[in-house]
Structure formats: structure tokens, C-alpha cells
Coordinates of C-alpha atoms in Angstrom, one line a residue:
M1 CA 116.5 83.0 109.9
I2 CA 118.2 86.7 110.4
T3 CA 118.3 89.0 108.0
F4 CA 119.8 92.1 107.2
A5 CA 116.0 93.4 107.4
T6 CA 115.5 92.0 110.7
M7 CA 119.0 93.7 112.1
K8 CA 117.6 97.0 110.6
E9 CA 114.2 96.6 112.1
Q10 CA 116.0 96.2 115.8
D11 CA 118.1 99.2 115.4
S12 CA 118.3 100.8 118.5
N13 CA 120.5 103.2 120.8
S14 CA 120.3 100.6 123.3
P15 CA 123.5 99.0 124.2
I16 CA 121.4 95.7 125.4
I17 CA 119.7 95.3 121.9
H18 CA 123.1 96.3 120.2
L19 CA 125.1 93.5 121.8
Q20 CA 122.3 90.9 121.0
Q21 CA 122.4 92.0 117.5
Q22 CA 126.3 91.3 117.9
Q23 CA 125.6 87.9 119.0
L24 CA 123.3 86.9 116.2
L25 CA 125.5 88.4 113.8
L26 CA 128.6 86.5 115.3
R27 CA 126.6 83.2 115.3
M28 CA 125.8 83.5 111.7
E29 CA 129.5 84.2 110.7
Y30 CA 130.3 81.0 113.1
E31 CA 127.9 78.9 111.3
Y32 CA 129.4 80.2 107.8
E33 CA 132.9 79.5 108.6
K34 CA 132.1 76.0 110.3
E35 CA 129.9 75.0 107.2
E36 CA 133.0 76.3 104.9
F37 CA 135.4 74.5 106.8
K38 CA 133.4 71.4 106.8
R39 CA 133.1 71.6 102.8
Q40 CA 136.8 72.4 102.1
T41 CA 137.6 69.4 104.5
E42 CA 135.4 67.0 102.6
N43 CA 135.6 68.5 98.9
M44 CA 139.0 70.3 98.5
G45 CA 142.0 68.0 97.6
V46 CA 145.2 68.3 99.6
A47 CA 147.1 70.1 96.8
R48 CA 144.5 73.0 96.6
K49 CA 144.6 72.9 100.3
V50 CA 148.4 73.4 100.3
K51 CA 148.1 76.2 97.6
R52 CA 146.0 78.2 99.8
G53 CA 148.2 77.8 102.9
L54 CA 145.8 75.9 105.1
C55 CA 147.8 72.6 104.9
W56 CA 151.2 71.1 104.9
Y57 CA 151.9 68.0 102.8
P58 CA 154.2 66.3 102.9
A59 CA 155.2 67.0 106.4
T60 CA 157.6 65.2 108.4
P61 CA 157.5 64.6 112.1
G62 CA 160.6 65.5 114.4
R63 CA 161.5 65.1 118.3
S64 CA 159.1 65.3 120.9
Y65 CA 159.4 66.9 124.2
Y66 CA 157.7 69.0 127.1
N67 CA 158.6 72.6 126.8
S68 CA 158.6 75.0 129.7
L69 CA 155.0 75.2 130.4
N70 CA 155.0 71.1 130.6
Q71 CA 153.2 71.0 127.4
L72 CA 154.0 67.7 125.4
V73 CA 155.0 69.3 122.0
I74 CA 156.0 67.8 118.7
E75 CA 158.1 69.4 115.8
I76 CA 157.0 69.2 112.2
T77 CA 158.7 70.2 109.1
H78 CA 157.8 70.5 105.6
T79 CA 160.5 71.0 102.5
E80 CA 158.0 71.6 99.3
N81 CA 155.8 74.5 98.6
T82 CA 157.8 76.5 101.3
D83 CA 157.5 79.7 98.8
I84 CA 153.4 79.9 99.7
E85 CA 152.3 81.7 102.2
H86 CA 150.6 79.6 105.2
N87 CA 148.3 80.7 107.9
F88 CA 149.6 78.5 111.0
E89 CA 150.3 80.7 113.7
F90 CA 150.4 80.4 117.6
G91 CA 147.1 79.3 119.2
R92 CA 145.6 78.2 116.1
P93 CA 144.2 74.6 116.1
V94 CA 145.4 71.8 113.9
C95 CA 144.8 68.3 113.0
F96 CA 146.8 65.6 111.2
F97 CA 145.8 63.1 108.3
R98 CA 147.4 60.1 106.5
Q99 CA 147.2 60.2 102.4
S100 CA 147.2 56.3 101.0
A101 CA 148.9 55.9 97.4
D102 CA 145.3 55.9 95.9
G103 CA 144.6 59.3 97.5
K104 CA 142.4 58.5 100.2
I105 CA 142.6 60.9 103.2
T106 CA 142.2 59.7 107.1
Y107 CA 142.1 62.0 109.7
M108 CA 143.6 61.3 113.0
N109 CA 141.2 61.1 116.2
F110 CA 142.5 64.3 117.9
T111 CA 143.2 68.1 117.7
A112 CA 146.3 69.7 118.4
T113 CA 147.3 73.3 118.8
V114 CA 150.3 75.4 117.1
S115 CA 152.7 76.8 119.9
Y116 CA 155.0 78.4 117.0
A117 CA 155.3 78.2 113.5
D118 CA 157.9 79.9 110.5
E119 CA 158.3 79.0 107.2
T120 CA 159.3 75.4 107.1
R121 CA 158.7 74.3 111.0
M122 CA 156.2 74.0 113.5
V123 CA 156.0 73.3 117.1
A124 CA 152.4 71.5 118.1
I125 CA 150.9 70.8 121.6
M126 CA 149.7 67.4 121.5
P127 CA 146.9 66.2 123.6
G128 CA 149.0 63.1 124.9
A129 CA 152.0 60.5 124.4
G130 CA 149.4 58.4 122.5
A131 CA 148.8 61.4 119.6
V132 CA 152.6 61.8 119.8
M133 CA 153.2 58.3 118.8
E134 CA 150.7 57.8 116.1
V135 CA 152.1 61.1 114.3
Q136 CA 156.0 59.8 114.5
E137 CA 154.9 56.6 112.9
T138 CA 152.6 57.6 110.0
D139 CA 153.8 57.8 106.7
N140 CA 152.8 60.1 104.2
L141 CA 151.8 62.7 106.6
G142 CA 149.9 66.2 106.6
V143 CA 148.9 68.8 108.8
Q144 CA 146.0 71.2 108.3
L145 CA 144.4 74.1 110.0
Y146 CA 141.3 72.9 112.1
F147 CA 138.2 75.1 113.0
D148 CA 138.6 77.7 115.7
E149 CA 136.1 76.9 118.0
T150 CA 138.2 78.2 120.7
S151 CA 138.3 81.9 119.4
Y152 CA 134.3 81.9 118.9
R153 CA 133.6 80.6 122.1
T154 CA 135.5 83.2 123.8
M155 CA 133.9 85.8 121.9
F156 CA 130.4 84.7 122.6
E157 CA 131.5 84.4 126.3
A158 CA 132.7 87.9 126.3
L159 CA 129.2 89.1 124.5
E160 CA 127.4 87.3 127.3
D161 CA 129.5 88.8 130.3
T162 CA 129.2 92.5 129.2
L163 CA 125.3 91.7 128.3
R164 CA 124.7 90.4 131.8
S165 CA 126.8 93.3 133.6
K166 CA 125.2 95.1 136.1
G167 CA 126.4 97.7 138.6
N168 CA 129.8 97.3 137.9
R169 CA 132.8 98.9 135.7
L170 CA 132.1 96.8 132.8
A171 CA 128.6 97.8 132.7
E172 CA 129.6 101.5 132.9
L173 CA 132.1 101.3 130.0
R174 CA 129.6 99.1 127.9
D175 CA 126.6 102.2 128.4
I176 CA 129.4 105.0 127.6
L177 CA 131.1 103.2 124.3
L178 CA 127.8 102.0 122.9
G179 CA 124.9 104.3 124.5
T180 CA 124.2 107.7 125.3
S181 CA 126.3 108.2 128.5
K182 CA 128.9 110.9 128.4
A183 CA 132.7 109.9 128.5
G184 CA 134.3 111.5 131.5
F185 CA 137.8 113.2 131.3
R186 CA 140.3 114.8 134.2
E187 CA 141.5 117.8 134.4
L188 CA 145.2 117.8 134.3
Y189 CA 147.9 120.1 133.4
P190 CA 148.9 119.5 129.5
V191 CA 152.2 117.3 129.3
R192 CA 154.9 118.7 126.7
F193 CA 156.3 116.4 124.2
P194 CA 158.9 118.5 122.0
W195 CA 159.7 115.3 120.0
L196 CA 156.0 115.3 119.1
N197 CA 154.3 117.3 116.5
S198 CA 150.8 119.1 117.7
P199 CA 148.1 116.7 116.6
Q200 CA 150.5 113.8 118.7
E201 CA 151.0 115.8 121.9
T202 CA 146.9 116.6 122.0
A203 CA 146.5 113.1 121.6
V204 CA 148.8 112.0 124.1
N205 CA 147.1 114.4 126.3
K206 CA 143.9 113.3 125.7
V207 CA 144.7 109.7 126.2
L208 CA 146.2 110.9 129.7
C209 CA 143.0 113.0 130.7
A210 CA 140.4 110.1 129.8
R211 CA 138.5 108.6 132.7
D212 CA 136.6 106.0 130.2
V213 CA 137.6 106.1 126.7
A214 CA 140.2 107.8 124.3
I215 CA 140.7 107.0 120.4
V216 CA 144.0 107.8 118.7
H217 CA 142.9 108.1 114.7
G218 CA 146.1 107.5 112.9
P219 CA 146.0 107.7 108.9
P220 CA 148.6 106.2 106.8
G221 CA 152.0 107.5 107.9
T222 CA 151.1 109.8 110.7
G223 CA 153.1 108.3 113.6
K224 CA 150.3 106.3 115.4
T225 CA 152.5 103.7 116.9
T226 CA 155.0 106.4 118.0
T227 CA 151.8 108.5 119.6
L228 CA 150.7 105.2 120.9
V229 CA 154.1 104.1 122.5
E230 CA 154.4 107.5 124.3
A231 CA 150.8 107.2 125.7
I232 CA 151.8 103.9 127.2
Y233 CA 154.9 104.9 128.5
E234 CA 153.5 108.3 130.3
T235 CA 150.7 106.1 131.5
L236 CA 152.8 104.1 133.2
H237 CA 154.3 107.0 135.1
R238 CA 150.9 106.7 136.7
E239 CA 149.7 103.2 136.7
P240 CA 151.8 100.5 137.4
Q241 CA 151.1 98.0 134.8
V242 CA 148.6 98.2 131.6
L243 CA 147.4 95.7 129.2
V244 CA 148.5 96.1 125.4
C245 CA 146.2 94.2 122.9
A246 CA 145.6 93.8 119.1
Q247 CA 143.9 91.6 116.6
S248 CA 146.8 90.1 115.1
N249 CA 150.0 88.4 116.6
T250 CA 152.0 90.8 114.0
A251 CA 150.6 93.9 115.4
V252 CA 151.1 92.7 119.0
D253 CA 155.0 92.0 118.3
W254 CA 155.1 95.3 116.4
I255 CA 153.9 97.7 119.4
S256 CA 155.8 95.2 122.0
E257 CA 159.1 95.7 120.3
K258 CA 158.7 99.7 120.0
L259 CA 157.7 99.4 123.8
V260 CA 161.1 97.5 124.1
D261 CA 163.3 100.0 122.3
R262 CA 161.6 102.4 125.0
G263 CA 163.1 100.4 127.8
V264 CA 159.7 99.1 129.1
N265 CA 159.5 95.8 130.6
V266 CA 157.2 93.9 128.1
L267 CA 155.5 90.3 129.4
R268 CA 154.5 88.7 125.8
I269 CA 151.7 86.2 126.4
G270 CA 151.8 84.4 123.4
N271 CA 154.6 83.1 121.0
P272 CA 155.4 85.8 118.4
T273 CA 155.0 86.0 114.4
R274 CA 158.3 87.8 114.0
V275 CA 160.7 85.6 115.8
N276 CA 164.0 86.9 116.8
D277 CA 166.1 86.6 119.7
K278 CA 165.1 90.3 121.0
M279 CA 161.2 89.2 120.5
L280 CA 161.6 85.8 122.0
S281 CA 163.4 87.5 125.3
F282 CA 160.4 89.2 126.3
T283 CA 158.1 86.2 125.9
Y284 CA 156.2 84.6 128.7
E285 CA 157.8 81.0 127.6
R286 CA 161.5 82.3 127.6
R287 CA 161.0 84.7 131.1
F288 CA 159.7 81.5 132.6
E289 CA 162.2 79.1 131.6
N290 CA 165.1 81.6 132.2
H291 CA 163.7 82.2 135.9
P292 CA 166.3 81.1 138.7
L293 CA 163.8 78.6 140.2
Y294 CA 162.9 76.9 136.6
P295 CA 165.9 74.0 137.0
E296 CA 164.2 73.0 140.0
L297 CA 160.7 72.7 138.6
W298 CA 162.0 70.9 135.8
S299 CA 163.9 68.6 137.7
I300 CA 160.7 67.8 139.8
R301 CA 158.4 67.6 136.7
K302 CA 160.8 64.9 135.3
N303 CA 160.7 63.1 138.2
L304 CA 156.9 63.1 138.4
R305 CA 156.8 61.9 134.9
E306 CA 159.4 58.8 136.0
L307 CA 157.3 57.9 139.0
G308 CA 154.4 57.8 137.0
S309 CA 155.5 55.2 134.8
R310 CA 156.4 53.2 138.2
A311 CA 153.0 53.9 140.3
R312 CA 151.2 51.2 138.9
R313 CA 154.0 48.3 139.6
G314 CA 154.9 46.8 143.0
S315 CA 153.3 46.1 145.8
Y316 CA 150.4 48.1 147.5
D317 CA 152.7 49.8 150.2
E318 CA 155.4 50.6 147.3
R319 CA 152.4 52.0 145.3
E320 CA 151.3 54.3 148.0
G321 CA 154.9 55.1 149.0
V322 CA 155.7 56.3 145.2
R323 CA 151.6 58.1 145.3
S324 CA 152.8 59.8 148.5
R325 CA 156.0 61.2 146.9
M326 CA 154.0 62.3 143.9
S327 CA 151.8 64.3 145.7
R328 CA 154.5 66.2 147.8
L329 CA 156.2 67.3 144.4
R330 CA 153.1 68.2 142.8
D331 CA 152.6 70.3 145.7
R332 CA 156.1 71.8 145.6
A333 CA 155.9 72.4 141.8
T334 CA 152.6 73.8 142.4
A335 CA 154.2 76.3 144.7
L336 CA 157.2 76.9 142.3
E337 CA 155.0 77.7 139.6
I338 CA 152.9 80.0 141.5
Q339 CA 156.1 81.7 143.1
I340 CA 157.7 82.4 139.2
N341 CA 154.2 83.5 137.7
A342 CA 154.0 86.2 140.7
E343 CA 157.6 87.4 140.1
L344 CA 157.1 87.9 136.4
F345 CA 153.9 89.3 136.3
D346 CA 154.5 91.7 139.3
G347 CA 157.8 92.8 137.5
A348 CA 156.1 93.5 133.9
H349 CA 155.3 97.3 133.3
V350 CA 153.1 95.9 130.1
I351 CA 151.2 92.6 129.4
A352 CA 151.1 92.1 125.7
S353 CA 148.9 89.6 123.9
T354 CA 146.4 89.4 121.4
L355 CA 142.7 90.0 122.1
V356 CA 141.6 86.4 122.0
S357 CA 144.8 85.4 124.6
S358 CA 143.9 88.2 126.8
N359 CA 141.6 85.5 128.1
H360 CA 144.6 83.1 128.7
R361 CA 144.3 81.4 132.3
L362 CA 147.5 83.3 133.2
L363 CA 145.5 86.5 133.2
N364 CA 142.6 84.8 135.1
G365 CA 141.5 87.7 138.0
R366 CA 144.0 89.9 136.7
R367 CA 142.5 93.6 136.1
F368 CA 144.3 96.5 134.6
G369 CA 143.9 100.6 134.9
T370 CA 144.2 100.9 131.4
L371 CA 143.5 98.8 128.3
F372 CA 145.4 99.8 124.8
I373 CA 143.7 98.3 121.8
D374 CA 146.1 98.7 118.6
E375 CA 144.8 98.4 115.2
A376 CA 141.5 98.2 116.9
A377 CA 139.9 99.3 113.5
Q378 CA 140.5 95.5 112.2
A379 CA 139.4 93.9 115.2
L380 CA 135.8 92.4 115.8
E381 CA 133.8 94.3 118.4
A382 CA 133.1 90.9 120.1
A383 CA 137.1 90.2 120.3
C384 CA 137.6 94.1 121.9
W385 CA 135.3 92.9 124.7
I386 CA 137.1 90.1 125.6
A387 CA 140.0 92.6 126.7
I388 CA 137.6 95.2 128.0
R389 CA 136.2 93.2 130.8
K390 CA 139.7 93.2 132.5
A391 CA 140.1 97.3 132.3
D392 CA 138.7 100.0 133.9
R393 CA 139.3 102.3 131.0
V394 CA 140.1 101.6 127.0
V395 CA 142.3 103.3 124.4
L396 CA 141.6 102.6 121.1
A397 CA 144.2 103.1 118.3
G398 CA 144.0 102.5 114.6
D399 CA 142.3 103.8 111.4
H400 CA 138.7 102.9 110.1
C401 CA 139.5 104.3 107.1
Q402 CA 141.7 101.1 106.2
L403 CA 141.0 97.6 106.3
P404 CA 138.2 96.0 108.0
P405 CA 137.9 92.7 110.0
T406 CA 137.9 89.8 107.7
I407 CA 133.8 88.5 107.8
K408 CA 133.3 85.6 105.5
C409 CA 129.4 85.7 105.7
Y410 CA 128.1 88.5 103.4
E411 CA 125.1 88.4 105.3
A412 CA 126.5 89.2 108.6
A413 CA 128.9 91.6 107.2
R414 CA 126.0 93.7 105.7
G415 CA 124.0 93.3 108.9
G416 CA 126.9 95.4 110.8
L417 CA 129.6 92.8 112.0
E418 CA 132.0 94.6 109.9
R419 CA 131.3 97.9 111.8
T420 CA 133.9 97.7 114.4
L421 CA 133.7 99.0 118.3
M422 CA 136.3 101.6 116.9
E423 CA 134.1 103.0 114.1
K424 CA 130.9 103.4 116.4
V425 CA 132.8 105.2 119.2
V426 CA 134.2 107.9 116.5
S427 CA 130.8 108.1 115.1
N428 CA 129.1 108.8 118.5
K429 CA 131.9 110.2 120.7
P430 CA 133.7 112.5 118.6
A431 CA 135.1 114.6 121.8
V432 CA 137.0 111.3 122.4
V433 CA 138.8 111.3 119.4
S434 CA 142.2 112.9 118.2
L435 CA 143.0 112.9 114.7
L436 CA 146.9 112.5 113.6
K437 CA 147.4 115.0 110.7
V438 CA 151.1 115.1 109.9
Q439 CA 152.1 112.1 107.7
Y440 CA 155.6 111.3 107.5
R441 CA 155.6 108.7 104.5
M442 CA 154.5 109.9 101.1
H443 CA 155.2 112.7 98.8
E444 CA 152.6 115.3 99.1
E445 CA 151.2 114.4 95.8
I446 CA 150.7 110.8 96.8
M447 CA 148.8 112.1 99.7
K448 CA 146.7 114.6 98.5
F449 CA 144.0 112.3 97.0
P450 CA 143.4 109.9 100.1
S451 CA 143.4 113.2 102.3
Q452 CA 140.6 114.6 100.3
W453 CA 138.4 111.4 99.9
F454 CA 139.3 109.9 103.4
Y455 CA 140.1 112.6 105.7
N456 CA 138.2 115.5 104.7
G457 CA 141.7 117.1 103.5
E458 CA 142.8 117.6 106.9
L459 CA 146.3 115.6 106.4
E460 CA 149.3 117.4 105.4
A461 CA 153.0 116.3 104.5
A462 CA 155.9 116.8 107.0
P463 CA 158.4 119.0 105.2
E464 CA 161.1 116.3 105.3
V465 CA 158.8 114.2 102.9
R466 CA 156.5 116.7 101.0
Y467 CA 158.7 116.9 97.9
R468 CA 161.1 113.6 98.1
G469 CA 161.3 111.8 95.5
I470 CA 163.7 109.3 93.4
L471 CA 164.3 111.1 90.0
D472 CA 164.3 114.7 89.3
W473 CA 161.2 116.1 87.6
D474 CA 159.5 112.4 87.8
T475 CA 155.7 112.7 88.5
P476 CA 154.9 111.0 92.0
I477 CA 151.9 109.3 91.0
H478 CA 150.9 107.8 87.3
W479 CA 148.0 105.7 86.0
I480 CA 148.8 103.6 82.8
D481 CA 145.5 103.1 81.4
T482 CA 144.8 99.5 79.4
S483 CA 141.8 100.4 77.9
E484 CA 143.0 100.3 74.2
M485 CA 144.9 97.1 74.9
D486 CA 142.3 94.7 74.8
F487 CA 143.5 92.8 78.0
K488 CA 140.9 90.1 79.5
E489 CA 140.2 89.3 83.0
E490 CA 139.4 85.6 84.0
F491 CA 137.8 84.3 87.2
V492 CA 139.5 81.5 89.0
G493 CA 137.6 80.8 92.1
E494 CA 136.4 82.5 95.0
T495 CA 139.5 82.5 96.9
F496 CA 141.7 83.5 94.3
G497 CA 139.3 85.8 92.6
R498 CA 140.5 87.1 89.4
I499 CA 143.7 87.6 87.0
N500 CA 144.8 89.8 84.3
K501 CA 147.8 88.1 82.9
A502 CA 148.6 90.5 80.1
E503 CA 148.1 93.4 82.8
A504 CA 150.6 91.6 84.9
D505 CA 153.2 91.0 82.1
L506 CA 152.6 94.9 81.0
L507 CA 153.8 95.6 84.8
L508 CA 156.7 93.8 84.9
S509 CA 157.6 95.4 81.7
E510 CA 156.9 98.8 83.1
L511 CA 158.9 98.2 86.4
K512 CA 162.0 97.1 84.2
I513 CA 161.5 100.5 82.1
Y514 CA 161.6 102.3 85.6
I515 CA 164.4 100.3 87.1
N516 CA 166.7 101.5 84.1
R517 CA 165.8 104.8 84.4
I518 CA 166.7 105.0 88.0
G519 CA 169.8 102.9 87.3
G520 CA 170.2 99.0 88.6
N521 CA 173.4 99.7 90.7
R522 CA 171.7 102.8 92.2
I523 CA 169.1 100.7 93.4
L524 CA 171.2 98.0 94.8
E525 CA 173.6 100.8 96.6
E526 CA 170.7 102.5 98.1
K527 CA 168.3 99.8 98.6
I528 CA 165.7 101.0 96.9
D529 CA 162.5 98.9 97.7
I530 CA 159.7 98.2 95.5
G531 CA 156.2 97.0 96.4
I532 CA 153.6 95.3 94.2
I533 CA 150.1 95.2 94.9
S534 CA 147.1 93.7 93.8
P535 CA 143.8 93.1 95.5
Y536 CA 143.6 89.4 93.8
K537 CA 145.6 86.5 95.0
A538 CA 145.8 85.1 91.9
Q539 CA 147.4 88.1 90.4
V540 CA 149.8 88.0 93.1
Q541 CA 151.0 84.3 92.7
Y542 CA 151.0 84.7 88.9
L543 CA 153.3 87.9 89.3
R544 CA 155.6 86.1 91.9
S545 CA 156.1 83.2 89.6
K546 CA 156.8 85.4 86.5
I547 CA 159.3 87.6 88.8
K548 CA 161.2 84.2 90.0
A549 CA 161.4 83.0 86.4
D550 CA 162.5 86.2 85.3
A551 CA 166.7 86.2 85.1
S552 CA 166.9 90.1 84.7
L553 CA 165.2 90.6 87.4
K554 CA 167.1 88.4 89.8
P555 CA 169.5 91.3 91.4
Y556 CA 166.7 92.9 92.9
R557 CA 164.4 90.2 94.1
S558 CA 165.4 90.7 97.7
L559 CA 164.0 94.5 97.0
F560 CA 160.6 93.1 95.9
T561 CA 157.7 92.8 97.7
V562 CA 154.5 91.2 96.0
N563 CA 151.4 90.8 97.9
T564 CA 147.7 91.5 98.6
V565 CA 146.5 94.7 99.9
D566 CA 145.9 92.8 103.4
G567 CA 149.3 91.5 103.2
F568 CA 150.4 95.3 102.9
Q569 CA 148.5 96.6 105.7
G570 CA 151.1 98.6 108.1
Q571 CA 154.0 98.4 105.4
E572 CA 155.6 101.2 103.0
R573 CA 158.0 101.2 100.4
D574 CA 159.7 103.5 98.2
V575 CA 158.2 102.5 94.9
I576 CA 154.5 101.2 94.5
F577 CA 153.3 99.4 91.5
I578 CA 149.1 98.4 91.7
S579 CA 147.4 96.0 89.3
L580 CA 143.7 96.5 89.4
V581 CA 142.7 93.6 87.3
R582 CA 139.7 94.3 86.5
T583 CA 138.2 95.1 82.5
N584 CA 135.1 94.2 81.5
E585 CA 132.0 96.1 79.6
E586 CA 129.7 96.0 82.3
G587 CA 131.8 97.5 84.8
Q588 CA 132.1 95.3 87.0
I589 CA 134.5 95.9 89.6
G590 CA 133.6 93.6 92.7
F591 CA 136.5 93.9 95.3
L592 CA 137.7 97.0 94.2
N593 CA 134.4 98.5 95.6
D594 CA 135.6 98.3 99.2
L595 CA 137.6 101.7 99.0
R596 CA 139.2 101.0 102.2
R597 CA 141.5 98.6 100.8
M598 CA 142.4 101.1 98.3
N599 CA 143.2 103.7 100.5
V600 CA 145.7 101.1 102.0
A601 CA 147.0 100.3 98.5
I602 CA 147.6 103.8 97.3
T603 CA 149.3 105.1 100.8
R604 CA 151.9 102.5 101.0
A605 CA 154.2 104.3 98.6
R606 CA 156.9 106.8 99.9
M607 CA 157.9 108.6 96.7
K608 CA 156.3 106.6 93.5
L609 CA 153.0 105.1 92.5
V610 CA 152.2 103.4 89.7
I611 CA 148.6 102.4 89.0
L612 CA 147.7 100.0 86.2
G613 CA 144.2 99.5 85.3
E614 CA 141.3 100.4 82.6
A615 CA 139.8 103.3 83.1
E616 CA 136.7 102.6 80.8
T617 CA 135.9 99.6 83.4
L618 CA 136.7 101.8 86.5
K619 CA 135.4 105.1 85.7
H620 CA 131.8 103.8 86.4
H621 CA 132.7 104.3 90.3
G622 CA 133.1 107.8 91.5
F623 CA 136.4 107.0 93.4
Y624 CA 138.3 105.6 90.6
R625 CA 137.2 108.3 88.3
R626 CA 137.8 111.1 90.5
L627 CA 141.2 109.3 91.1
L628 CA 141.9 109.2 87.5
E629 CA 141.2 112.8 86.9
F630 CA 143.2 113.8 89.9
I631 CA 146.2 111.9 88.4
Q632 CA 146.1 113.4 84.8
N633 CA 145.9 117.0 86.2
I634 CA 149.0 116.3 88.2
E635 CA 150.6 114.8 84.7
K636 CA 149.3 117.9 82.7
L637 CA 151.0 120.1 85.3
A638 CA 154.4 118.5 85.4
R639 CA 154.3 118.1 81.4
F640 CA 154.0 122.1 81.7
R641 CA 156.5 122.4 83.9
M642 CA 158.6 120.6 81.6
D643 CA 157.9 122.5 78.8
L644 CA 158.5 125.8 80.8
R645 CA 161.9 124.1 81.4
R646 CA 163.1 123.8 78.1
I647 CA 161.9 127.2 77.0
M648 CA 163.9 128.7 79.9

């Protein structure tokens, strides 16, 4: 068995050994996740799967049809438990089942793939007409996520390709990114961007000069997306087309939307998560079906399906005549599809997809001068190599001091799977890194501690946000210590973690007090939005249910967002409340040991940050002890100023 110790023994500067280690660690994660899925499928009841967002039950089958890509699809809807966030999204495999009156589950002998999903409706790509019929004829239908073999297979292939590369650009990039080979730069006259700040301008110019790799390190609120969009826009003045990827569909949607706003022609491979008309208009599917030649192609495909049912009937000569006609129609359909694809891809400036989807058949044989990977600090290294295979140089953007990739196997994470390609390049090639230093989100006092702890004190607040607040003489950051309140934490399962109901109730009480201080009418008029964060799913769900049941909070619900730290990545709110949950005599803080998650949590607030937690439990860790001291000093200074104001 591969262990952490084994990995340490094999540690080397050799890119080849490193990639072999990545293969082994990824295999550990694959086997763990596969076994976990099997266990969940066999042992977990339908109700628990629904609660975890893994399943829709009951589900209702709708119409089936052939989409613009000639795939047979079926619509699935559900009307119960719609408030639970599900994990269905484009490209993920699903399976269908029926549940009998006595609770027995019978799985159907095929898998499908999600083409589209929102809160209540899903479109699934089906393997054939027989599968569609079976789903449509089933009572008590359910649909659940299936184990994603495809993504793992694609990552293993990418690692193998990168390992075996010799004498080509991929081999050069491998040795630069992972080894001791130096990254090169071109000498170009610096371009001025008066609308960017100095670190952003430097970052864009470094991207333009890079021969091999450049990194845009964007701490919270520093305009990483703005900088990246500008870098892509300027690169397109020098290259006809670039590939833009990210780990998640949401991140791809975000950067794509910003590029479209700049007038860039984006072709989105894969359906967007943020579904609106604007987003759909630049998807490959929508562009394909809006092409002038598509009606002819659709008509041919319809004829082929009709002729297919006649090909087995009639005399030999009649059957041969049908087959001959079908062959001519197929040739014409293929020619039309090639022509449409050529025009769509040749006319696009940016091809946008997730890292895994960059392996899509539509991109076979295509190469790009530059690959941009957004949110690279959240992507597994193996996933990055999928896209890097298609590029001559790579630009990584993100923040390795925020959320890491999600690793389910503890041993694999400990062995180094959690450490991203971006983090490795930042460590080994500091010359290629541009740190964005001016942040436009947080009040200066909210920013100071994460700046000191995570970014060597290099961040500064832009003048327009430095002293921005909601109330005069309000303290921007506040810790409510529950040490004397005899609160209890409860463990509710591995997936949902821990809950502290008394702390949640106190949070809502403090929230109401703060709303009253601001004034309800002002909150509604100015749309002052409020985020409520906890590291634990159980605490999040409890808070959501309490808010839903509280009539006094009903007018403000549209301005509330309650989620885990992971769910808040990339977001910001005027006011943030954080429930830390943990309270025990042993000083055990578990999940809170991941300080990158806490960095995300405390940097979501624009003007007011309130933290609830038991100091006695948390102060055993240096980070929380220092954070508490920092906040206490701010509050002392605020009280001094108030006293001084009264005297004057």
C-alpha cells in the first residue's frame, strides 16, 4: 500500500518521479471515492441521498427528443425538497432507479449524462430509445449521481501523456513547471493600462512577456478577474485564439461572461451553470443550432431516423435503395457538421471549458498559443495537464492561500495530491509570479489580519473602500465570545460534521439586533446584503431552517445568503456573520485547522464582519488566538475613540 512515508522517500526534483507520484496519489483517491460511492449506494437510504444533494426522488420523466447535437435526451423534473442544493451539473453521470412500496431499490442497467440542470429540471443524455422508454414507464422514479469514471480516466491519460512526452512542447513545459529548467521571457515594450492599478498593470505585462508560464496571484478583492480579462484581451491582439479553462463550470461561466462584456467572441464548450439568455447565447449548442446550415442538417437527421425504421422492411431491392439513400444522407450530414464546426471554431476568439471538458472530441487536434487557467489553486494538478497538452504556454490565475481542491482520501491529500500545480510553480519559479496587492472589497481593518497572516502584510485597501462602513462609529470587525455561555457542539455525521444550535440561535439574535440598528427600511432600500457562513453543513442547514421559520426575518430573506465556506468562494457581502461551531474542553477544532478556508470566510465581508465562537476552545491554535487579540485591540481602540468623542 502507498503511504505518506513512501511518498516522502520518493521526493525528488525529477518531473518524471513527481508525475509518477501524482499517478499513485490519484489512484488512491480514485479507489477511495469509488469504494465510498459503492458504500453509499448499497447502505445509504434514499432520504439521506436526497438530503445530501446526490439524488432526486420522486422524479418525474418528461418529453424526450433529439437535441442540436443529435443526442437523444429526456427531461426530468422534481418538485419536492427543491430547497436542497443538489450536485447535478453538466457532464456528470447519473443512474435511474425505482423504489417499491416496501422501500426496495432497483437500479436500471444503464447510465446517462447530465446535459443541463437547474433547481427543478434536468436534461439527461440517454444511451438509446430503450432506456428512454424504461424511464418513462417507471413509477416511483428516482435519479442519482453515478461514479464519475470519465473524469478520472481523462486525468490518468493526461498524466501518462505528460510522462511519456519527449522532444516536444509538452515535455518542455513539464520540465519548466515541475523541474529546474528556467522559464523564459520575451523583451517587449511595456503596455500602459491607465484603468488598472500598478500591480495589475505589471501582471498583464508579465503575462504578455512570458514564453512559458506566468502566474497571476490574486488575493481576495484584488481584481484578479479584471486583470485576467485584460491579459486575455491583450493576448488576442497577438494571437488569433486562446483556450480559457477552470476547474468548475461556475468559474468558467464567470470569466466567460466578463469576456463577452468586453466584446470578445467566446465559444463555450459545455452548458453553463449560471443559466440565462446571455450565457446560453455563446454556448456551442446554441451557436450550432442557430447556424444557417442547421435547418438542413436537422432535416437530414430526421429523415435518417425515419428511414432507419424502414431499412428492415420490404424486398431486398427496396431495403438496398433505402440503405443507399441513407448513406448519401449521412455523407451530406457529416459534411454539413464539419462545415458548421469549422465556421464556429474559426470565428471564436476564446474557447472556454472546464479542464476536463478541454478533452472534448470537438477540441481534438486543436492547439492554442496560450492557455489561461482561472481558479488554478482549486484544480488538481492532473486536471491542469489535460488542457496544458493543447497549449504552447500557460497562464495560471488564482490564490493558493484560499480553498484547495477537494480531496476525499486523507492519505492522498497528506501525500501531496492537495498541493496544486500553481502552488508548486509559485514556490519554484517566483520570477513568473505577479501578486495583486490593492484590494477593492474590504474595510481596511477587516483586511489587515488576513494580509498579515497570508500575504506578508503586502495588501492595501483602495481609498474608496478603506474606511467604508454602514454605521458611523461602528467597529468593522467583532468577535462574540461564547466561552461563558455553556454551549454544546454535536457530531451529526462525517458529511455534515458538527452543529451548535445554541450558537446558531445567538447568531440570529445578534443579526436581528444589527438589522434594527441599521433600520429595516434602510436595509431594503439600499439592498444591504448579508452572508451567514459556517464551515459545517449541519450548522448551515439548521440556520436556513430557523431563518425560514422566523416571520420577523421574512422581509429580508432575499438579501440573506446562508452557506458553507466552500459555497461562498468568489462571493462577497456587505455584512458577514460566521459561526465557528466548535466548543470542547480538549481544544479540538477539526475542520477549522484548514486556515485557507478561514481566509475565505473572513474576507467575504465588505463593511462588517461578526465572528461567533468559543475563545477557550479556539485559542489553542495560534491563528485564532492571534485573530482574537487583533479584534480585541481594534475594539479597545474603538472604545477609546468613543470616549474621546464624548469628552469633546
